[in-house]
CSV table of C-alpha atoms in Angstrom, one decimal:
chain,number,residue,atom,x,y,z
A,1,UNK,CA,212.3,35.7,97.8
A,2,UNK,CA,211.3,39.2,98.3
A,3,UNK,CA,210.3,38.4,101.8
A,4,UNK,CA,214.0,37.8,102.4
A,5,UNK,CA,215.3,40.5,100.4
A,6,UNK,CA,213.3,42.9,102.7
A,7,UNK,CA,214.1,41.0,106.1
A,8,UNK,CA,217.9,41.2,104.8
A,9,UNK,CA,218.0,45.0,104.3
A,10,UNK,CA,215.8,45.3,107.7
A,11,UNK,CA,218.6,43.4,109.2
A,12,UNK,CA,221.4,45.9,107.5
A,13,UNK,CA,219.9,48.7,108.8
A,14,UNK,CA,220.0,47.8,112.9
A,15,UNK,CA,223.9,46.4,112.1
A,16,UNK,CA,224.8,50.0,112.2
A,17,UNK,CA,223.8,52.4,114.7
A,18,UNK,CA,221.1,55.5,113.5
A,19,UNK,CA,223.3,58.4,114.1
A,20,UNK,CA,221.0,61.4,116.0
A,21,UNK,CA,222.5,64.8,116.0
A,22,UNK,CA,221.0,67.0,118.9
A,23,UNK,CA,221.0,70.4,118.6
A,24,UNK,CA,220.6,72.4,122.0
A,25,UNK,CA,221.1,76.7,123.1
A,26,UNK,CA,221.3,76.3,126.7
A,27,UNK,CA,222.4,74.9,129.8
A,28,UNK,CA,221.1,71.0,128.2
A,29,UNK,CA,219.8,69.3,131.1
A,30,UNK,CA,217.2,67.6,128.1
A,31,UNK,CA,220.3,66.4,125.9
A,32,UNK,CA,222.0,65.0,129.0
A,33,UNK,CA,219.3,62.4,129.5
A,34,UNK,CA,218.8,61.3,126.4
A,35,UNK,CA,222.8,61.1,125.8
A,36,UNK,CA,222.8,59.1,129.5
A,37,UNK,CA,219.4,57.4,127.7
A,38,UNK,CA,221.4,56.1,125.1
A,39,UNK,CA,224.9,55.6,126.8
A,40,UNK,CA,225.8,51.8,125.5
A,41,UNK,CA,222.5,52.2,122.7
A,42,UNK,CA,223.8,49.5,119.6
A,43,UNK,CA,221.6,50.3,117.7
A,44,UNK,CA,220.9,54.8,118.1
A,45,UNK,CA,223.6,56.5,118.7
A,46,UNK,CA,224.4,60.1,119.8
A,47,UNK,CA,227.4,61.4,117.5
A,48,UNK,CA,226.9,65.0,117.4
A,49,UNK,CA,226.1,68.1,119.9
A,50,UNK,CA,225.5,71.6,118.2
A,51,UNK,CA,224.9,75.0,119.3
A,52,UNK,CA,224.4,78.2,118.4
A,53,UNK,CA,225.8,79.6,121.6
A,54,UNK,CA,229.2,79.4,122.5
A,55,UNK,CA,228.8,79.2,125.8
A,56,UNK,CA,226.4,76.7,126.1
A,57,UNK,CA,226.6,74.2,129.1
A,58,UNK,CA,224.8,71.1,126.3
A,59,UNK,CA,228.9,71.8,125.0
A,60,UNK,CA,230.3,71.3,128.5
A,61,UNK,CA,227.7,68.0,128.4
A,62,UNK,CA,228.9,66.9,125.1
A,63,UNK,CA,232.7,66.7,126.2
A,64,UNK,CA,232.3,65.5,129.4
A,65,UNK,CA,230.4,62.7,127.4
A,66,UNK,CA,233.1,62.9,124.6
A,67,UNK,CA,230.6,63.4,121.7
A,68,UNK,CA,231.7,65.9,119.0
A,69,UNK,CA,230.6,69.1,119.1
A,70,UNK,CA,229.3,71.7,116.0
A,71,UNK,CA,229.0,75.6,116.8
A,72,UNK,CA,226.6,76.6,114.4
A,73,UNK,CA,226.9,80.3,113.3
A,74,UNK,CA,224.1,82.0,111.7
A,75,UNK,CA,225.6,82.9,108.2
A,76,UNK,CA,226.6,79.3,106.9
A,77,UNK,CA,222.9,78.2,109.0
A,78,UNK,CA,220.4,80.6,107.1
A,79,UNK,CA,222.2,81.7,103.9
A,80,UNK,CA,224.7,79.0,102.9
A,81,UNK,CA,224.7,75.4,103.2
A,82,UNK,CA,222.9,74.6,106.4
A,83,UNK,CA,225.7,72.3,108.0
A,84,UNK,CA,224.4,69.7,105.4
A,85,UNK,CA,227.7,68.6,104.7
A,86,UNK,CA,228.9,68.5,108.2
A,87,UNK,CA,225.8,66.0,108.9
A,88,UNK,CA,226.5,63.9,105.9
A,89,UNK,CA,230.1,63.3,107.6
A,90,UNK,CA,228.5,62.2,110.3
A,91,UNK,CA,225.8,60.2,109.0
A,92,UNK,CA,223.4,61.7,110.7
A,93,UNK,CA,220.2,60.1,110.2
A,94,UNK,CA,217.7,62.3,112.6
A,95,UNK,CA,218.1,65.6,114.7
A,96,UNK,CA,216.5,66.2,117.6
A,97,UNK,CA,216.1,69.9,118.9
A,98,UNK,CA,216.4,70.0,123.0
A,99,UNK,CA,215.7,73.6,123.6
A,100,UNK,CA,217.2,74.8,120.2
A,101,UNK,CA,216.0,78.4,119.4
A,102,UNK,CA,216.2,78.9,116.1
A,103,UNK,CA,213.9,78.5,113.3
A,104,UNK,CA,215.3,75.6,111.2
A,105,UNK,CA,216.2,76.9,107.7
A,106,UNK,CA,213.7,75.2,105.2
A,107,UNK,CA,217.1,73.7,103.5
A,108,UNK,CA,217.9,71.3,106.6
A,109,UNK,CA,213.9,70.5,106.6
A,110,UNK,CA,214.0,69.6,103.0
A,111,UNK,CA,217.4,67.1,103.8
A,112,UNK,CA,215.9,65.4,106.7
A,113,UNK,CA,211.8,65.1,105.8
A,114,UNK,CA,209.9,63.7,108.9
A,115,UNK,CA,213.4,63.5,110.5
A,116,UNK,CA,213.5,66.7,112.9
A,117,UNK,CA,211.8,66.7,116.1
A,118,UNK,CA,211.5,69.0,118.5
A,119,UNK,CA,210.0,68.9,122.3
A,120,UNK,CA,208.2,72.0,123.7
A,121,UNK,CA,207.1,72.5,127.1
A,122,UNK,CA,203.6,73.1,126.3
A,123,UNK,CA,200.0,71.5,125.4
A,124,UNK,CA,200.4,72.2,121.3
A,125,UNK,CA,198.5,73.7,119.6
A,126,UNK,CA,198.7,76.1,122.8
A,127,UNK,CA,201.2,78.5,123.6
A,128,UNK,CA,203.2,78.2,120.6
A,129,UNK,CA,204.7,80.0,118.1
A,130,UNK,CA,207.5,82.5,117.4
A,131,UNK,CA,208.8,83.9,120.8
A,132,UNK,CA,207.5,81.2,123.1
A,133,UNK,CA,210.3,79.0,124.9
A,134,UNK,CA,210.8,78.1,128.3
A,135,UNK,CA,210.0,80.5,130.9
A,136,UNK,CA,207.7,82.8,128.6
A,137,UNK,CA,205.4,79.7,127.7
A,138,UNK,CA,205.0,78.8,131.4
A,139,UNK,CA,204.1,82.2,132.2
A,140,UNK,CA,201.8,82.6,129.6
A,141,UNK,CA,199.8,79.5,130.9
A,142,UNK,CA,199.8,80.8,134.0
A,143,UNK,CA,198.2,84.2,132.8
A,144,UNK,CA,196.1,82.4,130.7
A,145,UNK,CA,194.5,80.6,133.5
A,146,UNK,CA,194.8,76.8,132.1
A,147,UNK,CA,194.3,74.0,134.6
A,148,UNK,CA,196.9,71.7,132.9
A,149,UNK,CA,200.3,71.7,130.7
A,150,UNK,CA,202.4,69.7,129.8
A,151,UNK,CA,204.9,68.6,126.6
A,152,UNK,CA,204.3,68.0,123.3
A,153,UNK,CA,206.9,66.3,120.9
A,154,UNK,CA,206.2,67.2,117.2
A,155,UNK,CA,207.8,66.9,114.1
A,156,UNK,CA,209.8,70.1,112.6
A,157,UNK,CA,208.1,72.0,109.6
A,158,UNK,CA,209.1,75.2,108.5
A,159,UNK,CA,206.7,76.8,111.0
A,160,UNK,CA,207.6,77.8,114.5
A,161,UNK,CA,205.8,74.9,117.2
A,162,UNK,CA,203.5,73.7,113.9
A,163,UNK,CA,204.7,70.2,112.9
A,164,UNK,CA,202.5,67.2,113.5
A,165,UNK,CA,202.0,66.0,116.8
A,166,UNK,CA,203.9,62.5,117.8
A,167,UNK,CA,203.3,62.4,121.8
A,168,UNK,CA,201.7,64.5,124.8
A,169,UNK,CA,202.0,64.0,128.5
A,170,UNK,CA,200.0,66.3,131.1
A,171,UNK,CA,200.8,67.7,134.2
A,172,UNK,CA,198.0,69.6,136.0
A,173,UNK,CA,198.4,73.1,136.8
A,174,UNK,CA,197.6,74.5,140.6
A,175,UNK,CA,196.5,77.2,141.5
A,176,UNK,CA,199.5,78.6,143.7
A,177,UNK,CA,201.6,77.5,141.0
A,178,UNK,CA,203.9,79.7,139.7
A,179,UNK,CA,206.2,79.9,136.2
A,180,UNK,CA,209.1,78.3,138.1
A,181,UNK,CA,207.1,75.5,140.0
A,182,UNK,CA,205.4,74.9,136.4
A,183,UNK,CA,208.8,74.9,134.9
A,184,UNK,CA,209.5,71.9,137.4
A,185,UNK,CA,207.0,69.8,136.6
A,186,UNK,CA,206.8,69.7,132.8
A,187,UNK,CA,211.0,69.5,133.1
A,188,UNK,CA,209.8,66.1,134.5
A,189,UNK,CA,207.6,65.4,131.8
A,190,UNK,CA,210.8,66.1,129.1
A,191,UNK,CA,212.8,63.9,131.6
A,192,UNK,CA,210.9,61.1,131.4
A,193,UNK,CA,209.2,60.7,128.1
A,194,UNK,CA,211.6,62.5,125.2
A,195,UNK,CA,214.4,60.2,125.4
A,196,UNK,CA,212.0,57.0,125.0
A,197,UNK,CA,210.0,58.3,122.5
A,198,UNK,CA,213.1,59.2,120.6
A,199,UNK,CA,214.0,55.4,120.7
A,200,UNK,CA,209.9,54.4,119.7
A,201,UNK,CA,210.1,56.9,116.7
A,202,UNK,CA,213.4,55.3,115.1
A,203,UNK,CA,212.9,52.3,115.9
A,204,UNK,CA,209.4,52.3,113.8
A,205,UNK,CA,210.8,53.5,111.2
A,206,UNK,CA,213.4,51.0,110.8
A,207,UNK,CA,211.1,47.8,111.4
């Protein structure tokens, strides 16, 4: 009987769609795949785009793909309520940060335990930290001297680029490459594996 009970409540759970909230400062090209990922997804659905920049092209991606759209301003994000409640009316079950630079408040970590993930465009625990996105990690593994990068897709703690590790991919690192040509490759890499692994993650922890 309790067999059934727990297939039952399995069931429930797929019947309605996990609602992901992605939460993106620039131009988005990470959050367009995985909305085009899961264009027509029954069971994970993209209900919610937010930004802290206003003029953010991931907005422009969000109403071109008719999602709804939060602009997040720092006040109500740091020192008041964290957007909790405008997540609740979404049912938002999991965010995922694509290219989000702010520090998640430890309020938003404490809703959504184990429920925040973030991709960076580096071999973690390398080239992390406070200060390191896009263009300044690739540099830095240039200057560094490394012979591969890659991504790394963690879960969100209230340290910058520190939350356990859920998936790597590699992409070697030549020697005429530059920040740019890096910044190509692992793009790929984000292309390619976030969107899936986004799907593996949920839909372990509703099985």
């Amino acid at each position: 009987k309790k067999y059934l009970t727990e297939l039952a409540e399995r069931k429930k759970k797929m019947d309605k769609p996990v609602n992901i909230a992605i939460f993106a400062s620039g131009a988005g090209s990470n959050a367009a795949r995985i909305i085009e990922y899961f264009c027509g997804n029954a069971a994970i659905k993209i209900s919610l785009i937010a930004s802290n920049v206003p003029a953010a092209g991931v907005l422009t991606i969000a109403a071109r793909n008719n999602i709804d759209t939060l602009l997040i301003n720092r006040e109500n994000f740091f020192k008041a309520d964290a957007y909790l409640p405008v997540l609740e009316k979404y049912k938002i079950s999991w965010i995922v940060l694509a290219g989000f630079l702010w520090k998640i408040p430890s309020k938003l970590i404490a809703a959504y335990p184990q429920r925040i993930i973030n991709i960076h465009p580096a071999l973690l625990p390398g080239h992390g930290g406070k200060g390191m996105y896009g263009h300044f990690v690739h540099e830095a593994v240039i200057t560094n001297g490394d012979t591969e990068s890659g991504i790394s897709i963690h879960f969100v703690d209230e340290l910058y680029d520190h939350g356990k590790i859920i998936f790597q991919a590699k992409c070697p690192v030549d020697k005429n490459d530059t920040a740019d040509s890096l910044a190509k490759k692992v793009q790929q890499l984000e292309h390619t594996y976030f969107a899936p692994e986004i799907q593996k993650l949920i839909l372990q922890n509703c099985s």
